[in-house]
Amino acid sequence: MKYMLLINAPAEEAPECDVPTFEDWAAYDKAVREAGVFVAGESLADLTTATAVRVDSSGGRTVTDGPFAETREVLGGFYVIDVPDLDVALDWAARCPGARAGSVVIRPVAEFDV
C-alpha cells in the first residue's frame, strides 16, 4: 500500500527544536531507498517561492504570492513509500528527521480503478 509522508517544518525555528542536519536527511533518504520502499520524494523550495492560485465560480483566476493561510508549520517536502500497512508507514514516519522538529502527516494514496 502506498502512503504519502507529508513533512511539515516549523514556520519559524524555535530554539528548543532539534533541527535535522543535511547528514540526517541523507541517512534517512538512503535507508528508505535501500529498504526498497521508496516510490517518490522531493524537498520543496523555500516558502517565499510559493504561489497560490484560486479559481472562483465564474472561472476567474486569482494568483497571490505564498500560501494564504497563517500556520505554525509549512510543508517542506514529501516521500511516497510503498509498505505493507499503516504500522510500517508509522515506523518510517517516526524515523524521518522532520518528525523531530515538526511533524510528519501520513496519508494513504487513493487508488482508483479507471
PDB file of N, CA and C in Angstrom:
ATOM      1  N   MET A   1       0.841  -1.169   0.000  1.00  0.00           N
ATOM      2  CA  MET A   1       0.000   0.000   0.000  1.00  0.00           C
ATOM      3  C   MET A   1       0.890   1.238   0.000  1.00  0.00           C
ATOM      4  N   LYS A   2       0.487   2.240  -0.761  1.00  0.00           N
ATOM      5  CA  LYS A   2       1.278   3.461  -0.836  1.00  0.00           C
ATOM      6  C   LYS A   2       0.774   4.493   0.172  1.00  0.00           C
ATOM      7  N   TYR A   3       1.730   5.134   0.824  1.00  0.00           N
ATOM      8  CA  TYR A   3       1.435   6.200   1.779  1.00  0.00           C
ATOM      9  C   TYR A   3       2.288   7.408   1.443  1.00  0.00           C
ATOM     10  N   MET A   4       1.712   8.590   1.597  1.00  0.00           N
ATOM     11  CA  MET A   4       2.475   9.819   1.450  1.00  0.00           C
ATOM     12  C   MET A   4       2.833  10.317   2.845  1.00  0.00           C
ATOM     13  N   LEU A   5       4.094  10.623   3.035  1.00  0.00           N
ATOM     14  CA  LEU A   5       4.565  11.229   4.279  1.00  0.00           C
ATOM     15  C   LEU A   5       4.765  12.706   3.984  1.00  0.00           C
ATOM     16  N   LEU A   6       3.900  13.548   4.526  1.00  0.00           N
ATOM     17  CA  LEU A   6       3.988  14.994   4.322  1.00  0.00           C
ATOM     18  C   LEU A   6       4.815  15.570   5.464  1.00  0.00           C
ATOM     19  N   ILE A   7       5.951  16.133   5.138  1.00  0.00           N
ATOM     20  CA  ILE A   7       6.898  16.606   6.145  1.00  0.00           C
ATOM     21  C   ILE A   7       6.660  18.085   6.398  1.00  0.00           C
ATOM     22  N   ASN A   8       6.200  18.389   7.601  1.00  0.00           N
ATOM     23  CA  ASN A   8       5.915  19.767   7.987  1.00  0.00           C
ATOM     24  C   ASN A   8       7.000  20.275   8.923  1.00  0.00           C
ATOM     25  N   ALA A   9       7.510  21.446   8.613  1.00  0.00           N
ATOM     26  CA  ALA A   9       8.554  22.072   9.430  1.00  0.00           C
ATOM     27  C   ALA A   9       7.963  23.295  10.116  1.00  0.00           C
ATOM     28  N   PRO A  10       8.524  23.693  11.243  1.00  0.00           N
ATOM     29  CA  PRO A  10       8.042  24.911  11.893  1.00  0.00           C
ATOM     30  C   PRO A  10       8.224  26.114  10.959  1.00  0.00           C
ATOM     31  N   ALA A  11       7.240  27.013  10.960  1.00  0.00           N
ATOM     32  CA  ALA A  11       7.335  28.213  10.127  1.00  0.00           C
ATOM     33  C   ALA A  11       8.522  29.068  10.572  1.00  0.00           C
ATOM     34  N   GLU A  12       8.789  29.062  11.849  1.00  0.00           N
ATOM     35  CA  GLU A  12       9.946  29.776  12.412  1.00  0.00           C
ATOM     36  C   GLU A  12      10.670  28.814  13.339  1.00  0.00           C
ATOM     37  N   GLU A  13      11.986  28.781  13.227  1.00  0.00           N
ATOM     38  CA  GLU A  13      12.752  27.890  14.088  1.00  0.00           C
ATOM     39  C   GLU A  13      12.693  28.349  15.529  1.00  0.00           C
ATOM     40  N   ALA A  14      12.285  27.432  16.399  1.00  0.00           N
ATOM     41  CA  ALA A  14      12.292  27.698  17.831  1.00  0.00           C
ATOM     42  C   ALA A  14      13.609  27.185  18.395  1.00  0.00           C
ATOM     43  N   PRO A  15      14.148  27.866  19.389  1.00  0.00           N
ATOM     44  CA  PRO A  15      15.450  27.456  19.930  1.00  0.00           C
ATOM     45  C   PRO A  15      15.448  26.030  20.483  1.00  0.00           C
ATOM     46  N   GLU A  16      14.304  25.544  20.934  1.00  0.00           N
ATOM     47  CA  GLU A  16      14.263  24.206  21.524  1.00  0.00           C
ATOM     48  C   GLU A  16      14.101  23.102  20.482  1.00  0.00           C
ATOM     49  N   CYS A  17      13.969  23.461  19.205  1.00  0.00           N
ATOM     50  CA  CYS A  17      13.790  22.467  18.142  1.00  0.00           C
ATOM     51  C   CYS A  17      15.078  21.700  17.884  1.00  0.00           C
ATOM     52  N   ASP A  18      14.924  20.411  17.640  1.00  0.00           N
ATOM     53  CA  ASP A  18      16.035  19.558  17.247  1.00  0.00           C
ATOM     54  C   ASP A  18      16.088  19.568  15.723  1.00  0.00           C
ATOM     55  N   VAL A  19      16.750  20.574  15.160  1.00  0.00           N
ATOM     56  CA  VAL A  19      16.776  20.763  13.711  1.00  0.00           C
ATOM     57  C   VAL A  19      17.667  19.699  13.068  1.00  0.00           C
ATOM     58  N   PRO A  20      17.093  18.903  12.154  1.00  0.00           N
ATOM     59  CA  PRO A  20      17.884  17.867  11.494  1.00  0.00           C
ATOM     60  C   PRO A  20      18.973  18.468  10.601  1.00  0.00           C
ATOM     61  N   THR A  21      20.085  17.768  10.515  1.00  0.00           N
ATOM     62  CA  THR A  21      21.190  18.203   9.668  1.00  0.00           C
ATOM     63  C   THR A  21      21.021  17.606   8.266  1.00  0.00           C
ATOM     64  N   PHE A  22      21.811  18.083   7.330  1.00  0.00           N
ATOM     65  CA  PHE A  22      21.819  17.506   5.984  1.00  0.00           C
ATOM     66  C   PHE A  22      22.175  16.023   6.060  1.00  0.00           C
ATOM     67  N   GLU A  23      23.102  15.682   6.928  1.00  0.00           N
ATOM     68  CA  GLU A  23      23.517  14.293   7.080  1.00  0.00           C
ATOM     69  C   GLU A  23      22.375  13.422   7.586  1.00  0.00           C
ATOM     70  N   ASP A  24      21.540  13.958   8.502  1.00  0.00           N
ATOM     71  CA  ASP A  24      20.366  13.226   8.990  1.00  0.00           C
ATOM     72  C   ASP A  24      19.431  12.887   7.827  1.00  0.00           C
ATOM     73  N   TRP A  25      19.178  13.896   6.969  1.00  0.00           N
ATOM     74  CA  TRP A  25      18.293  13.696   5.824  1.00  0.00           C
ATOM     75  C   TRP A  25      18.891  12.715   4.827  1.00  0.00           C
ATOM     76  N   ALA A  26      20.190  12.814   4.580  1.00  0.00           N
ATOM     77  CA  ALA A  26      20.849  11.911   3.635  1.00  0.00           C
ATOM     78  C   ALA A  26      20.776  10.467   4.132  1.00  0.00           C
ATOM     79  N   ALA A  27      20.967  10.264   5.431  1.00  0.00           N
ATOM     80  CA  ALA A  27      20.905   8.918   6.010  1.00  0.00           C
ATOM     81  C   ALA A  27      19.492   8.346   5.910  1.00  0.00           C
ATOM     82  N   TYR A  28      18.482   9.166   6.183  1.00  0.00           N
ATOM     83  CA  TYR A  28      17.098   8.703   6.085  1.00  0.00           C
ATOM     84  C   TYR A  28      16.753   8.366   4.638  1.00  0.00           C
ATOM     85  N   ASP A  29      17.126   9.237   3.720  1.00  0.00           N
ATOM     86  CA  ASP A  29      16.852   9.007   2.305  1.00  0.00           C
ATOM     87  C   ASP A  29      17.502   7.697   1.847  1.00  0.00           C
ATOM     88  N   LYS A  30      18.726   7.478   2.253  1.00  0.00           N
ATOM     89  CA  LYS A  30      19.440   6.248   1.896  1.00  0.00           C
ATOM     90  C   LYS A  30      18.723   5.025   2.474  1.00  0.00           C
ATOM     91  N   ALA A  31      18.260   5.117   3.716  1.00  0.00           N
ATOM     92  CA  ALA A  31      17.579   3.996   4.365  1.00  0.00           C
ATOM     93  C   ALA A  31      16.274   3.645   3.656  1.00  0.00           C
ATOM     94  N   VAL A  32      15.508   4.659   3.275  1.00  0.00           N
ATOM     95  CA  VAL A  32      14.237   4.435   2.580  1.00  0.00           C
ATOM     96  C   VAL A  32      14.490   3.742   1.242  1.00  0.00           C
ATOM     97  N   ARG A  33      15.490   4.227   0.529  1.00  0.00           N
ATOM     98  CA  ARG A  33      15.800   3.645  -0.782  1.00  0.00           C
ATOM     99  C   ARG A  33      16.337   2.214  -0.649  1.00  0.00           C
ATOM    100  N   GLU A  34      17.256   2.009   0.288  1.00  0.00           N
ATOM    101  CA  GLU A  34      17.840   0.675   0.458  1.00  0.00           C
ATOM    102  C   GLU A  34      16.819  -0.343   0.945  1.00  0.00           C
ATOM    103  N   ALA A  35      15.798   0.106   1.679  1.00  0.00           N
ATOM    104  CA  ALA A  35      14.750  -0.803   2.154  1.00  0.00           C
ATOM    105  C   ALA A  35      13.785  -1.187   1.030  1.00  0.00           C
ATOM    106  N   GLY A  36      13.872  -0.497  -0.096  1.00  0.00           N
ATOM    107  CA  GLY A  36      13.022  -0.811  -1.235  1.00  0.00           C
ATOM    108  C   GLY A  36      11.602  -0.293  -1.115  1.00  0.00           C
ATOM    109  N   VAL A  37      11.362   0.668  -0.199  1.00  0.00           N
ATOM    110  CA  VAL A  37      10.008   1.205  -0.023  1.00  0.00           C
ATOM    111  C   VAL A  37       9.827   2.555  -0.703  1.00  0.00           C
ATOM    112  N   PHE A  38      10.886   3.144  -1.208  1.00  0.00           N
ATOM    113  CA  PHE A  38      10.827   4.462  -1.837  1.00  0.00           C
ATOM    114  C   PHE A  38      10.066   4.399  -3.157  1.00  0.00           C
ATOM    115  N   VAL A  39       9.065   5.299  -3.311  1.00  0.00           N
ATOM    116  CA  VAL A  39       8.347   5.447  -4.569  1.00  0.00           C
ATOM    117  C   VAL A  39       8.685   6.802  -5.178  1.00  0.00           C
ATOM    118  N   ALA A  40       8.606   7.852  -4.357  1.00  0.00           N
ATOM    119  CA  ALA A  40       8.909   9.207  -4.814  1.00  0.00           C
ATOM    120  C   ALA A  40       9.196  10.072  -3.594  1.00  0.00           C
ATOM    121  N   GLY A  41       9.822  11.202  -3.837  1.00  0.00           N
ATOM    122  CA  GLY A  41      10.076  12.140  -2.746  1.00  0.00           C
ATOM    123  C   GLY A  41      10.808  13.356  -3.253  1.00  0.00           C
ATOM    124  N   GLU A  42      10.507  14.466  -2.663  1.00  0.00           N
ATOM    125  CA  GLU A  42      11.161  15.719  -3.025  1.00  0.00           C
ATOM    126  C   GLU A  42      11.173  16.649  -1.823  1.00  0.00           C
ATOM    127  N   SER A  43      12.181  17.480  -1.786  1.00  0.00           N
ATOM    128  CA  SER A  43      12.226  18.596  -0.851  1.00  0.00           C
ATOM    129  C   SER A  43      11.693  19.806  -1.606  1.00  0.00           C
ATOM    130  N   LEU A  44      10.919  20.631  -0.942  1.00  0.00           N
ATOM    131  CA  LEU A  44      10.348  21.797  -1.600  1.00  0.00           C
ATOM    132  C   LEU A  44      11.208  23.024  -1.368  1.00  0.00           C
ATOM    133  N   ALA A  45      11.217  23.931  -2.335  1.00  0.00           N
ATOM    134  CA  ALA A  45      11.952  25.190  -2.214  1.00  0.00           C
ATOM    135  C   ALA A  45      11.340  26.016  -1.084  1.00  0.00           C
ATOM    136  N   ASP A  46      12.048  27.039  -0.673  1.00  0.00           N
ATOM    137  CA  ASP A  46      11.624  27.897   0.424  1.00  0.00           C
ATOM    138  C   ASP A  46      10.197  28.414   0.227  1.00  0.00           C
ATOM    139  N   LEU A  47       9.495  28.589   1.320  1.00  0.00           N
ATOM    140  CA  LEU A  47       8.103  29.049   1.301  1.00  0.00           C
ATOM    141  C   LEU A  47       7.941  30.371   0.565  1.00  0.00           C
ATOM    142  N   THR A  48       8.959  31.205   0.567  1.00  0.00           N
ATOM    143  CA  THR A  48       8.851  32.509  -0.102  1.00  0.00           C
ATOM    144  C   THR A  48       8.726  32.378  -1.611  1.00  0.00           C
ATOM    145  N   THR A  49       8.991  31.186  -2.154  1.00  0.00           N
ATOM    146  CA  THR A  49       8.878  30.974  -3.590  1.00  0.00           C
ATOM    147  C   THR A  49       7.495  30.469  -4.000  1.00  0.00           C
ATOM    148  N   ALA A  50       6.615  30.234  -3.027  1.00  0.00           N
ATOM    149  CA  ALA A  50       5.298  29.656  -3.310  1.00  0.00           C
ATOM    150  C   ALA A  50       4.362  30.664  -3.975  1.00  0.00           C
ATOM    151  N   THR A  51       3.470  30.143  -4.803  1.00  0.00           N
ATOM    152  CA  THR A  51       2.422  30.931  -5.433  1.00  0.00           C
ATOM    153  C   THR A  51       1.114  30.168  -5.275  1.00  0.00           C
ATOM    154  N   ALA A  52       0.048  30.852  -4.881  1.00  0.00           N
ATOM    155  CA  ALA A  52      -1.260  30.225  -4.705  1.00  0.00           C
ATOM    156  C   ALA A  52      -2.191  30.663  -5.831  1.00  0.00           C
ATOM    157  N   VAL A  53      -2.968  29.722  -6.351  1.00  0.00           N
ATOM    158  CA  VAL A  53      -3.947  30.008  -7.397  1.00  0.00           C
ATOM    159  C   VAL A  53      -5.323  29.609  -6.881  1.00  0.00           C
ATOM    160  N   ARG A  54      -6.283  30.510  -7.028  1.00  0.00           N
ATOM    161  CA  ARG A  54      -7.670  30.229  -6.677  1.00  0.00           C
ATOM    162  C   ARG A  54      -8.542  30.590  -7.871  1.00  0.00           C
ATOM    163  N   VAL A  55      -9.556  29.755  -8.116  1.00  0.00           N
ATOM    164  CA  VAL A  55     -10.470  30.000  -9.222  1.00  0.00           C
ATOM    165  C   VAL A  55     -11.873  30.143  -8.650  1.00  0.00           C
ATOM    166  N   ASP A  56     -12.532  31.267  -8.978  1.00  0.00           N
ATOM    167  CA  ASP A  56     -13.890  31.483  -8.475  1.00  0.00           C
ATOM    168  C   ASP A  56     -14.914  30.776  -9.355  1.00  0.00           C
ATOM    169  N   SER A  57     -16.179  30.843  -8.983  1.00  0.00           N
ATOM    170  CA  SER A  57     -17.239  30.108  -9.674  1.00  0.00           C
ATOM    171  C   SER A  57     -17.419  30.541 -11.129  1.00  0.00           C
ATOM    172  N   SER A  58     -16.999  31.749 -11.475  1.00  0.00           N
ATOM    173  CA  SER A  58     -17.119  32.200 -12.870  1.00  0.00           C
ATOM    174  C   SER A  58     -15.866  31.879 -13.688  1.00  0.00           C
ATOM    175  N   GLY A  59     -14.902  31.197 -13.076  1.00  0.00           N
ATOM    176  CA  GLY A  59     -13.683  30.826 -13.787  1.00  0.00           C
ATOM    177  C   GLY A  59     -12.569  31.847 -13.669  1.00  0.00           C
ATOM    178  N   GLY A  60     -12.815  32.944 -12.922  1.00  0.00           N
ATOM    179  CA  GLY A  60     -11.776  33.964 -12.729  1.00  0.00           C
ATOM    180  C   GLY A  60     -10.654  33.439 -11.845  1.00  0.00           C
ATOM    181  N   ARG A  61      -9.450  33.758 -12.237  1.00  0.00           N
ATOM    182  CA  ARG A  61      -8.274  33.269 -11.527  1.00  0.00           C
ATOM    183  C   ARG A  61      -7.649  34.379 -10.715  1.00  0.00           C
ATOM    184  N   THR A  62      -7.302  34.059  -9.461  1.00  0.00           N
ATOM    185  CA  THR A  62      -6.576  34.984  -8.598  1.00  0.00           C
ATOM    186  C   THR A  62      -5.256  34.313  -8.223  1.00  0.00           C
ATOM    187  N   VAL A  63      -4.164  35.017  -8.454  1.00  0.00           N
ATOM    188  CA  VAL A  63      -2.837  34.497  -8.143  1.00  0.00           C
ATOM    189  C   VAL A  63      -2.225  35.382  -7.068  1.00  0.00           C
ATOM    190  N   THR A  64      -1.740  34.755  -5.985  1.00  0.00           N
ATOM    191  CA  THR A  64      -1.102  35.509  -4.911  1.00  0.00           C
ATOM    192  C   THR A  64       0.236  34.864  -4.569  1.00  0.00           C
ATOM    193  N   ASP A  65       1.139  35.656  -4.036  1.00  0.00           N
ATOM    194  CA  ASP A  65       2.420  35.133  -3.582  1.00  0.00           C
ATOM    195  C   ASP A  65       2.224  34.364  -2.283  1.00  0.00           C
ATOM    196  N   GLY A  66       2.853  33.218  -2.207  1.00  0.00           N
ATOM    197  CA  GLY A  66       2.874  32.449  -0.981  1.00  0.00           C
ATOM    198  C   GLY A  66       1.541  31.842  -0.594  1.00  0.00           C
ATOM    199  N   PRO A  67       1.551  31.081   0.498  1.00  0.00           N
ATOM    200  CA  PRO A  67       0.309  30.493   0.988  1.00  0.00           C
ATOM    201  C   PRO A  67      -0.554  31.574   1.647  1.00  0.00           C
ATOM    202  N   PHE A  68      -1.846  31.372   1.600  1.00  0.00           N
ATOM    203  CA  PHE A  68      -2.761  32.370   2.145  1.00  0.00           C
ATOM    204  C   PHE A  68      -2.974  32.195   3.646  1.00  0.00           C
ATOM    205  N   ALA A  69      -3.092  30.963   4.092  1.00  0.00           N
ATOM    206  CA  ALA A  69      -3.416  30.691   5.493  1.00  0.00           C
ATOM    207  C   ALA A  69      -2.211  30.913   6.396  1.00  0.00           C
ATOM    208  N   GLU A  70      -2.462  31.480   7.549  1.00  0.00           N
ATOM    209  CA  GLU A  70      -1.430  31.592   8.579  1.00  0.00           C
ATOM    210  C   GLU A  70      -1.308  30.227   9.244  1.00  0.00           C
ATOM    211  N   THR A  71      -0.102  29.773   9.434  1.00  0.00           N
ATOM    212  CA  THR A  71       0.096  28.464  10.039  1.00  0.00           C
ATOM    213  C   THR A  71       1.398  28.442  10.823  1.00  0.00           C
ATOM    214  N   ARG A  72       1.490  27.534  11.750  1.00  0.00           N
ATOM    215  CA  ARG A  72       2.713  27.386  12.538  1.00  0.00           C
ATOM    216  C   ARG A  72       3.692  26.427  11.876  1.00  0.00           C
ATOM    217  N   GLU A  73       3.214  25.686  10.877  1.00  0.00           N
ATOM    218  CA  GLU A  73       4.069  24.751  10.159  1.00  0.00           C
ATOM    219  C   GLU A  73       3.897  24.955   8.660  1.00  0.00           C
ATOM    220  N   VAL A  74       4.934  24.626   7.916  1.00  0.00           N
ATOM    221  CA  VAL A  74       4.890  24.716   6.458  1.00  0.00           C
ATOM    222  C   VAL A  74       5.318  23.375   5.872  1.00  0.00           C
ATOM    223  N   LEU A  75       4.736  23.038   4.726  1.00  0.00           N
ATOM    224  CA  LEU A  75       5.092  21.805   4.048  1.00  0.00           C
ATOM    225  C   LEU A  75       6.493  21.957   3.465  1.00  0.00           C
ATOM    226  N   GLY A  76       7.401  21.096   3.901  1.00  0.00           N
ATOM    227  CA  GLY A  76       8.787  21.201   3.466  1.00  0.00           C
ATOM    228  C   GLY A  76       9.176  20.176   2.419  1.00  0.00           C
ATOM    229  N   GLY A  77       8.395  19.110   2.332  1.00  0.00           N
ATOM    230  CA  GLY A  77       8.703  18.072   1.367  1.00  0.00           C
ATOM    231  C   GLY A  77       7.839  16.860   1.606  1.00  0.00           C
ATOM    232  N   PHE A  78       8.110  15.797   0.858  1.00  0.00           N
ATOM    233  CA  PHE A  78       7.288  14.603   0.991  1.00  0.00           C
ATOM    234  C   PHE A  78       8.052  13.371   0.533  1.00  0.00           C
ATOM    235  N   TYR A  79       7.602  12.243   0.999  1.00  0.00           N
ATOM    236  CA  TYR A  79       8.004  10.941   0.495  1.00  0.00           C
ATOM    237  C   TYR A  79       6.724  10.185   0.175  1.00  0.00           C
ATOM    238  N   VAL A  80       6.750   9.373  -0.854  1.00  0.00           N
ATOM    239  CA  VAL A  80       5.723   8.375  -1.092  1.00  0.00           C
ATOM    240  C   VAL A  80       6.433   7.044  -0.924  1.00  0.00           C
ATOM    241  N   ILE A  81       5.898   6.227  -0.023  1.00  0.00           N
ATOM    242  CA  ILE A  81       6.501   4.925   0.248  1.00  0.00           C
ATOM    243  C   ILE A  81       5.476   3.827  -0.036  1.00  0.00           C
ATOM    244  N   ASP A  82       5.957   2.659  -0.357  1.00  0.00           N
ATOM    245  CA  ASP A  82       5.093   1.512  -0.616  1.00  0.00           C
ATOM    246  C   ASP A  82       5.436   0.460   0.433  1.00  0.00           C
ATOM    247  N   VAL A  83       4.547   0.297   1.407  1.00  0.00           N
ATOM    248  CA  VAL A  83       4.772  -0.601   2.532  1.00  0.00           C
ATOM    249  C   VAL A  83       3.526  -1.453   2.763  1.00  0.00           C
ATOM    250  N   PRO A  84       3.642  -2.530   3.538  1.00  0.00           N
ATOM    251  CA  PRO A  84       2.509  -3.439   3.714  1.00  0.00           C
ATOM    252  C   PRO A  84       1.284  -2.826   4.414  1.00  0.00           C
ATOM    253  N   ASP A  85       1.523  -1.930   5.391  1.00  0.00           N
ATOM    254  CA  ASP A  85       0.379  -1.418   6.154  1.00  0.00           C
ATOM    255  C   ASP A  85       0.732  -0.121   6.884  1.00  0.00           C
ATOM    256  N   LEU A  86      -0.267   0.446   7.561  1.00  0.00           N
ATOM    257  CA  LEU A  86      -0.097   1.717   8.267  1.00  0.00           C
ATOM    258  C   LEU A  86       0.957   1.620   9.367  1.00  0.00           C
ATOM    259  N   ASP A  87       1.035   0.496  10.057  1.00  0.00           N
ATOM    260  CA  ASP A  87       2.026   0.367  11.127  1.00  0.00           C
ATOM    261  C   ASP A  87       3.450   0.545  10.605  1.00  0.00           C
ATOM    262  N   VAL A  88       3.729  -0.001   9.447  1.00  0.00           N
ATOM    263  CA  VAL A  88       5.067   0.146   8.849  1.00  0.00           C
ATOM    264  C   VAL A  88       5.264   1.596   8.404  1.00  0.00           C
ATOM    265  N   ALA A  89       4.226   2.216   7.853  1.00  0.00           N
ATOM    266  CA  ALA A  89       4.312   3.628   7.463  1.00  0.00           C
ATOM    267  C   ALA A  89       4.582   4.498   8.691  1.00  0.00           C
ATOM    268  N   LEU A  90       3.946   4.179   9.809  1.00  0.00           N
ATOM    269  CA  LEU A  90       4.185   4.923  11.054  1.00  0.00           C
ATOM    270  C   LEU A  90       5.632   4.784  11.501  1.00  0.00           C
ATOM    271  N   ASP A  91       6.195   3.593  11.356  1.00  0.00           N
ATOM    272  CA  ASP A  91       7.602   3.383  11.730  1.00  0.00           C
ATOM    273  C   ASP A  91       8.522   4.253  10.879  1.00  0.00           C
ATOM    274  N   TRP A  92       8.272   4.313   9.549  1.00  0.00           N
ATOM    275  CA  TRP A  92       9.102   5.147   8.673  1.00  0.00           C
ATOM    276  C   TRP A  92       8.907   6.626   8.999  1.00  0.00           C
ATOM    277  N   ALA A  93       7.698   7.035   9.304  1.00  0.00           N
ATOM    278  CA  ALA A  93       7.443   8.436   9.662  1.00  0.00           C
ATOM    279  C   ALA A  93       8.170   8.808  10.946  1.00  0.00           C
ATOM    280  N   ALA A  94       8.191   7.912  11.909  1.00  0.00           N
ATOM    281  CA  ALA A  94       8.873   8.187  13.180  1.00  0.00           C
ATOM    282  C   ALA A  94      10.384   8.293  12.993  1.00  0.00           C
ATOM    283  N   ARG A  95      10.920   7.594  12.004  1.00  0.00           N
ATOM    284  CA  ARG A  95      12.363   7.658  11.723  1.00  0.00           C
ATOM    285  C   ARG A  95      12.744   8.909  10.937  1.00  0.00           C
ATOM    286  N   CYS A  96      11.783   9.569  10.328  1.00  0.00           N
ATOM    287  CA  CYS A  96      12.042  10.737   9.483  1.00  0.00           C
ATOM    288  C   CYS A  96      12.587  11.892  10.329  1.00  0.00           C
ATOM    289  N   PRO A  97      13.692  12.504   9.925  1.00  0.00           N
ATOM    290  CA  PRO A  97      14.244  13.626  10.682  1.00  0.00           C
ATOM    291  C   PRO A  97      13.252  14.770  10.874  1.00  0.00           C
ATOM    292  N   GLY A  98      12.337  14.950   9.931  1.00  0.00           N
ATOM    293  CA  GLY A  98      11.356  16.026  10.044  1.00  0.00           C
ATOM    294  C   GLY A  98      10.399  15.862  11.202  1.00  0.00           C
ATOM    295  N   ALA A  99      10.254  14.653  11.714  1.00  0.00           N
ATOM    296  CA  ALA A  99       9.368  14.403  12.852  1.00  0.00           C
ATOM    297  C   ALA A  99       9.935  14.990  14.141  1.00  0.00           C
ATOM    298  N   ARG A 100      11.242  15.233  14.180  1.00  0.00           N
ATOM    299  CA  ARG A 100      11.870  15.787  15.387  1.00  0.00           C
ATOM    300  C   ARG A 100      11.618  17.273  15.542  1.00  0.00           C
ATOM    301  N   ALA A 101      11.635  18.014  14.454  1.00  0.00           N
ATOM    302  CA  ALA A 101      11.496  19.471  14.538  1.00  0.00           C
ATOM    303  C   ALA A 101      10.083  19.930  14.200  1.00  0.00           C
ATOM    304  N   GLY A 102       9.344  19.116  13.501  1.00  0.00           N
ATOM    305  CA  GLY A 102       7.989  19.481  13.085  1.00  0.00           C
ATOM    306  C   GLY A 102       7.075  18.286  13.234  1.00  0.00           C
ATOM    307  N   SER A 103       6.449  17.879  12.135  1.00  0.00           N
ATOM    308  CA  SER A 103       5.585  16.707  12.161  1.00  0.00           C
ATOM    309  C   SER A 103       5.591  16.045  10.797  1.00  0.00           C
ATOM    310  N   VAL A 104       5.194  14.790  10.786  1.00  0.00           N
ATOM    311  CA  VAL A 104       5.039  14.054   9.539  1.00  0.00           C
ATOM    312  C   VAL A 104       3.602  13.537   9.514  1.00  0.00           C
ATOM    313  N   VAL A 105       2.846  13.978   8.518  1.00  0.00           N
ATOM    314  CA  VAL A 105       1.464  13.544   8.353  1.00  0.00           C
ATOM    315  C   VAL A 105       1.459  12.383   7.368  1.00  0.00           C
ATOM    316  N   ILE A 106       0.779  11.306   7.720  1.00  0.00           N
ATOM    317  CA  ILE A 106       0.724  10.116   6.884  1.00  0.00           C
ATOM    318  C   ILE A 106      -0.653  10.034   6.243  1.00  0.00           C
ATOM    319  N   ARG A 107      -0.664   9.938   4.909  1.00  0.00           N
ATOM    320  CA  ARG A 107      -1.923   9.821   4.171  1.00  0.00           C
ATOM    321  C   ARG A 107      -1.827   8.667   3.201  1.00  0.00           C
ATOM    322  N   PRO A 108      -2.817   7.765   3.211  1.00  0.00           N
ATOM    323  CA  PRO A 108      -2.823   6.724   2.187  1.00  0.00           C
ATOM    324  C   PRO A 108      -3.029   7.358   0.823  1.00  0.00           C
ATOM    325  N   VAL A 109      -2.383   6.803  -0.181  1.00  0.00           N
ATOM    326  CA  VAL A 109      -2.577   7.272  -1.552  1.00  0.00           C
ATOM    327  C   VAL A 109      -3.824   6.571  -2.088  1.00  0.00           C
ATOM    328  N   ALA A 110      -4.786   7.360  -2.550  1.00  0.00           N
ATOM    329  CA  ALA A 110      -6.024   6.796  -3.090  1.00  0.00           C
ATOM    330  C   ALA A 110      -5.747   6.109  -4.414  1.00  0.00           C
ATOM    331  N   GLU A 111      -6.291   4.946  -4.582  1.00  0.00           N
ATOM    332  CA  GLU A 111      -6.147   4.226  -5.837  1.00  0.00           C
ATOM    333  C   GLU A 111      -7.525   4.077  -6.464  1.00  0.00           C
ATOM    334  N   PHE A 112      -7.637   4.470  -7.709  1.00  0.00           N
ATOM    335  CA  PHE A 112      -8.910   4.427  -8.423  1.00  0.00           C
ATOM    336  C   PHE A 112      -8.810   3.419  -9.553  1.00  0.00           C
ATOM    337  N   ASP A 113      -9.820   2.588  -9.675  1.00  0.00           N
ATOM    338  CA  ASP A 113      -9.898   1.646 -10.782  1.00  0.00           C
ATOM    339  C   ASP A 113     -10.574   2.349 -11.944  1.00  0.00           C
ATOM    340  N   VAL A 114      -9.751   2.834 -12.866  1.00  0.00           N
ATOM    341  CA  VAL A 114     -10.306   3.572 -14.003  1.00  0.00           C
ATOM    342  C   VAL A 114     -10.056   2.805 -15.279  1.00  0.00           C
TER     343      VAL A 114
END
